[in-house]
JSON list of C-alpha atoms in Angstrom, two decimals:
[
{"chain": "M", "resi": 416, "resn": "MET", "atom": "CA", "xyz": [-4.29, -10.16, -18.40]},
{"chain": "M", "resi": 417, "resn": "SER", "atom": "CA", "xyz": [-0.77, -10.56, -17.49]},
{"chain": "M", "resi": 418, "resn": "TRP", "atom": "CA", "xyz": [0.34, -10.76, -13.79]},
{"chain": "M", "resi": 419, "resn": "ARG", "atom": "CA", "xyz": [3.90, -9.81, -14.68]},
{"chain": "M", "resi": 420, "resn": "MET", "atom": "CA", "xyz": [4.89, -6.61, -13.17]},
{"chain": "M", "resi": 421, "resn": "GLU", "atom": "CA", "xyz": [5.92, -3.74, -15.60]},
{"chain": "M", "resi": 422, "resn": "THR", "atom": "CA", "xyz": [9.09, -2.10, -15.09]},
{"chain": "M", "resi": 423, "resn": "PRO", "atom": "CA", "xyz": [8.71, 1.35, -13.82]},
{"chain": "M", "resi": 424, "resn": "PRO", "atom": "CA", "xyz": [9.92, 4.38, -15.75]},
{"chain": "M", "resi": 425, "resn": "PRO", "atom": "CA", "xyz": [13.55, 5.63, -14.99]},
{"chain": "M", "resi": 426, "resn": "LEU", "atom": "CA", "xyz": [13.72, 7.92, -12.20]},
{"chain": "M", "resi": 427, "resn": "PRO", "atom": "CA", "xyz": [14.53, 11.57, -12.99]},
{"chain": "M", "resi": 428, "resn": "VAL", "atom": "CA", "xyz": [17.47, 13.26, -11.80]},
{"chain": "M", "resi": 429, "resn": "VAL", "atom": "CA", "xyz": [16.54, 16.00, -9.50]},
{"chain": "M", "resi": 430, "resn": "HIS", "atom": "CA", "xyz": [18.87, 19.02, -9.12]},
{"chain": "M", "resi": 431, "resn": "PRO", "atom": "CA", "xyz": [17.21, 21.31, -6.70]},
{"chain": "M", "resi": 432, "resn": "ARG", "atom": "CA", "xyz": [18.30, 25.07, -6.88]},
{"chain": "M", "resi": 433, "resn": "THR", "atom": "CA", "xyz": [16.89, 25.99, -3.63]},
{"chain": "M", "resi": 434, "resn": "TRP", "atom": "CA", "xyz": [16.57, 23.75, -0.58]},
{"chain": "M", "resi": 435, "resn": "THR", "atom": "CA", "xyz": [13.29, 23.78, 1.09]},
{"chain": "M", "resi": 436, "resn": "ALA", "atom": "CA", "xyz": [12.21, 22.21, 4.51]},
{"chain": "M", "resi": 437, "resn": "GLY", "atom": "CA", "xyz": [10.70, 19.38, 2.48]},
{"chain": "M", "resi": 438, "resn": "HIS", "atom": "CA", "xyz": [14.08, 18.40, 1.07]},
{"chain": "M", "resi": 439, "resn": "ILE", "atom": "CA", "xyz": [15.28, 17.67, 4.67]},
{"chain": "M", "resi": 440, "resn": "LEU", "atom": "CA", "xyz": [12.04, 16.61, 6.48]},
{"chain": "M", "resi": 441, "resn": "VAL", "atom": "CA", "xyz": [10.77, 14.09, 3.70]},
{"chain": "M", "resi": 442, "resn": "PRO", "atom": "CA", "xyz": [13.98, 11.81, 3.79]},
{"chain": "M", "resi": 443, "resn": "LEU", "atom": "CA", "xyz": [14.41, 12.26, 7.49]},
{"chain": "M", "resi": 444, "resn": "CYS", "atom": "CA", "xyz": [10.90, 11.13, 8.42]},
{"chain": "M", "resi": 445, "resn": "ALA", "atom": "CA", "xyz": [11.06, 8.31, 5.86]},
{"chain": "M", "resi": 446, "resn": "ALA", "atom": "CA", "xyz": [14.22, 7.25, 7.57]},
{"chain": "M", "resi": 447, "resn": "LEU", "atom": "CA", "xyz": [12.75, 7.50, 11.05]},
{"chain": "M", "resi": 448, "resn": "CYS", "atom": "CA", "xyz": [9.61, 5.47, 10.11]},
{"chain": "M", "resi": 449, "resn": "LEU", "atom": "CA", "xyz": [11.94, 2.53, 9.33]},
{"chain": "M", "resi": 450, "resn": "LEU", "atom": "CA", "xyz": [12.86, 2.25, 12.89]},
{"chain": "M", "resi": 451, "resn": "PRO", "atom": "CA", "xyz": [11.35, -0.66, 14.67]},
{"chain": "M", "resi": 452, "resn": "PHE", "atom": "CA", "xyz": [9.65, 1.30, 17.59]},
{"chain": "M", "resi": 453, "resn": "VAL", "atom": "CA", "xyz": [7.71, 3.51, 15.20]},
{"chain": "M", "resi": 454, "resn": "SER", "atom": "CA", "xyz": [4.25, 2.04, 14.49]},
{"chain": "M", "resi": 455, "resn": "THR", "atom": "CA", "xyz": [2.59, 2.08, 11.28]},
{"chain": "M", "resi": 456, "resn": "GLY", "atom": "CA", "xyz": [-0.16, 4.52, 12.44]},
{"chain": "M", "resi": 457, "resn": "VAL", "atom": "CA", "xyz": [2.51, 6.94, 13.60]},
{"chain": "M", "resi": 458, "resn": "ALA", "atom": "CA", "xyz": [4.36, 6.67, 10.35]},
{"chain": "M", "resi": 459, "resn": "LEU", "atom": "CA", "xyz": [1.14, 7.25, 8.31]},
{"chain": "M", "resi": 460, "resn": "LEU", "atom": "CA", "xyz": [0.25, 10.22, 10.54]},
{"chain": "M", "resi": 461, "resn": "ALA", "atom": "CA", "xyz": [3.83, 11.64, 10.33]},
{"chain": "M", "resi": 462, "resn": "GLY", "atom": "CA", "xyz": [3.74, 11.17, 6.36]},
{"chain": "M", "resi": 463, "resn": "LEU", "atom": "CA", "xyz": [0.49, 12.89, 6.21]},
{"chain": "M", "resi": 464, "resn": "CYS", "atom": "CA", "xyz": [1.67, 15.87, 8.38]},
{"chain": "M", "resi": 465, "resn": "VAL", "atom": "CA", "xyz": [4.88, 16.33, 6.66]},
{"chain": "M", "resi": 466, "resn": "ALA", "atom": "CA", "xyz": [3.10, 16.27, 3.24]},
{"chain": "M", "resi": 467, "resn": "LEU", "atom": "CA", "xyz": [0.55, 18.61, 4.01]},
{"chain": "M", "resi": 468, "resn": "THR", "atom": "CA", "xyz": [2.65, 21.14, 5.73]},
{"chain": "M", "resi": 469, "resn": "VAL", "atom": "CA", "xyz": [5.91, 21.31, 3.72]},
{"chain": "M", "resi": 470, "resn": "GLY", "atom": "CA", "xyz": [4.78, 19.40, 0.58]},
{"chain": "M", "resi": 471, "resn": "ASN", "atom": "CA", "xyz": [6.80, 16.79, -1.30]},
{"chain": "M", "resi": 472, "resn": "PRO", "atom": "CA", "xyz": [9.74, 18.07, -3.48]},
{"chain": "M", "resi": 473, "resn": "PHE", "atom": "CA", "xyz": [10.37, 14.65, -4.73]},
{"chain": "M", "resi": 474, "resn": "ALA", "atom": "CA", "xyz": [6.88, 14.10, -6.18]},
{"chain": "M", "resi": 475, "resn": "THR", "atom": "CA", "xyz": [8.05, 12.59, -9.53]},
{"chain": "M", "resi": 476, "resn": "THR", "atom": "CA", "xyz": [10.34, 10.23, -7.74]},
{"chain": "M", "resi": 477, "resn": "THR", "atom": "CA", "xyz": [7.65, 9.21, -5.28]},
{"chain": "M", "resi": 478, "resn": "ARG", "atom": "CA", "xyz": [5.09, 8.75, -8.25]},
{"chain": "M", "resi": 479, "resn": "ALA", "atom": "CA", "xyz": [7.56, 6.40, -9.85]},
{"chain": "M", "resi": 480, "resn": "LEU", "atom": "CA", "xyz": [8.39, 4.28, -6.80]},
{"chain": "M", "resi": 481, "resn": "THR", "atom": "CA", "xyz": [4.86, 4.01, -5.43]},
{"chain": "M", "resi": 482, "resn": "PRO", "atom": "CA", "xyz": [3.55, 1.08, -7.50]},
{"chain": "M", "resi": 483, "resn": "ARG", "atom": "CA", "xyz": [6.53, -1.08, -6.68]},
{"chain": "M", "resi": 484, "resn": "LEU", "atom": "CA", "xyz": [6.68, -0.10, -3.07]},
{"chain": "M", "resi": 485, "resn": "LEU", "atom": "CA", "xyz": [2.99, -0.78, -2.74]},
{"chain": "M", "resi": 486, "resn": "SER", "atom": "CA", "xyz": [3.29, -4.20, -4.23]},
{"chain": "M", "resi": 487, "resn": "LEU", "atom": "CA", "xyz": [6.13, -4.95, -1.80]},
{"chain": "M", "resi": 488, "resn": "ALA", "atom": "CA", "xyz": [4.24, -3.75, 1.05]},
{"chain": "M", "resi": 489, "resn": "VAL", "atom": "CA", "xyz": [1.22, -5.97, 0.31]},
{"chain": "M", "resi": 490, "resn": "VAL", "atom": "CA", "xyz": [3.47, -9.17, -0.06]},
{"chain": "M", "resi": 491, "resn": "GLY", "atom": "CA", "xyz": [5.18, -8.24, 3.40]},
{"chain": "M", "resi": 492, "resn": "LEU", "atom": "CA", "xyz": [1.73, -7.97, 4.95]},
{"chain": "M", "resi": 493, "resn": "GLY", "atom": "CA", "xyz": [0.73, -11.37, 3.55]},
{"chain": "M", "resi": 494, "resn": "ALA", "atom": "CA", "xyz": [4.11, -12.83, 4.73]},
{"chain": "M", "resi": 495, "resn": "GLY", "atom": "CA", "xyz": [3.48, -11.70, 8.31]},
{"chain": "M", "resi": 496, "resn": "MET", "atom": "CA", "xyz": [0.12, -13.32, 8.62]},
{"chain": "M", "resi": 497, "resn": "ASP", "atom": "CA", "xyz": [-0.61, -16.45, 10.47]},
{"chain": "M", "resi": 498, "resn": "LEU", "atom": "CA", "xyz": [-1.58, -19.18, 8.19]},
{"chain": "M", "resi": 499, "resn": "ARG", "atom": "CA", "xyz": [-4.11, -20.82, 10.67]},
{"chain": "M", "resi": 500, "resn": "THR", "atom": "CA", "xyz": [-5.96, -17.47, 11.03]},
{"chain": "M", "resi": 501, "resn": "VAL", "atom": "CA", "xyz": [-6.04, -16.95, 7.39]},
{"chain": "M", "resi": 502, "resn": "LEU", "atom": "CA", "xyz": [-7.50, -20.38, 6.93]},
{"chain": "M", "resi": 503, "resn": "ALA", "atom": "CA", "xyz": [-10.01, -19.85, 9.50]},
{"chain": "M", "resi": 504, "resn": "ALA", "atom": "CA", "xyz": [-11.22, -16.61, 8.01]},
{"chain": "M", "resi": 505, "resn": "GLY", "atom": "CA", "xyz": [-11.42, -18.07, 4.53]},
{"chain": "M", "resi": 506, "resn": "ARG", "atom": "CA", "xyz": [-13.54, -20.82, 5.99]},
{"chain": "M", "resi": 507, "resn": "GLU", "atom": "CA", "xyz": [-15.83, -18.40, 7.70]},
{"chain": "M", "resi": 508, "resn": "GLY", "atom": "CA", "xyz": [-16.04, -16.27, 4.37]},
{"chain": "M", "resi": 509, "resn": "LEU", "atom": "CA", "xyz": [-16.78, -19.52, 2.37]},
{"chain": "M", "resi": 510, "resn": "GLY", "atom": "CA", "xyz": [-19.69, -20.24, 4.57]},
{"chain": "M", "resi": 511, "resn": "TYR", "atom": "CA", "xyz": [-21.10, -16.75, 4.17]},
{"chain": "M", "resi": 512, "resn": "THR", "atom": "CA", "xyz": [-20.53, -17.04, 0.31]},
{"chain": "M", "resi": 513, "resn": "CYS", "atom": "CA", "xyz": [-22.46, -20.33, 0.21]},
{"chain": "M", "resi": 514, "resn": "LEU", "atom": "CA", "xyz": [-25.15, -19.03, 2.27]},
{"chain": "M", "resi": 515, "resn": "PHE", "atom": "CA", "xyz": [-25.88, -15.89, 0.60]},
{"chain": "M", "resi": 516, "resn": "TYR", "atom": "CA", "xyz": [-25.49, -17.69, -2.75]},
{"chain": "M", "resi": 517, "resn": "THR", "atom": "CA", "xyz": [-28.12, -20.26, -2.07]},
{"chain": "M", "resi": 518, "resn": "SER", "atom": "CA", "xyz": [-30.44, -17.94, -0.61]},
{"chain": "M", "resi": 519, "resn": "ASP", "atom": "CA", "xyz": [-30.21, -15.77, -3.88]},
{"chain": "M", "resi": 520, "resn": "ALA", "atom": "CA", "xyz": [-30.60, -18.96, -6.00]},
{"chain": "M", "resi": 521, "resn": "ALA", "atom": "CA", "xyz": [-33.81, -19.68, -3.95]},
{"chain": "M", "resi": 522, "resn": "ASP", "atom": "CA", "xyz": [-35.15, -16.00, -4.56]},
{"chain": "M", "resi": 523, "resn": "ASP", "atom": "CA", "xyz": [-34.44, -16.49, -8.39]},
{"chain": "M", "resi": 524, "resn": "LYS", "atom": "CA", "xyz": [-36.52, -19.71, -8.48]},
{"chain": "M", "resi": 525, "resn": "ALA", "atom": "CA", "xyz": [-39.41, -18.03, -6.27]},
{"chain": "M", "resi": 526, "resn": "ARG", "atom": "CA", "xyz": [-39.80, -15.46, -9.08]}
]
């Protein structure tokens, strides 16, 4: 298993013959979601509403960019976490893992 990221396919060139509301609203909402006072929940809800009402005219481009953007978002979430909180959660999770593992091993011996 390789952890190396694959290069996404080249983005297709889109030459729309007719402009729809999606051609304006999708990039406009994407740009507005980058503003610092727009919360993640509002951005997610706005994206959902725009996609369900006017559709996404850039579906092939979106499909090509999604894996890379999702990877960057996960890295960004990890970079914004407090290390002490992560270690405390890991320590608690380790305790639960050990507890359930030993109780499962005891059940196996009883059989």
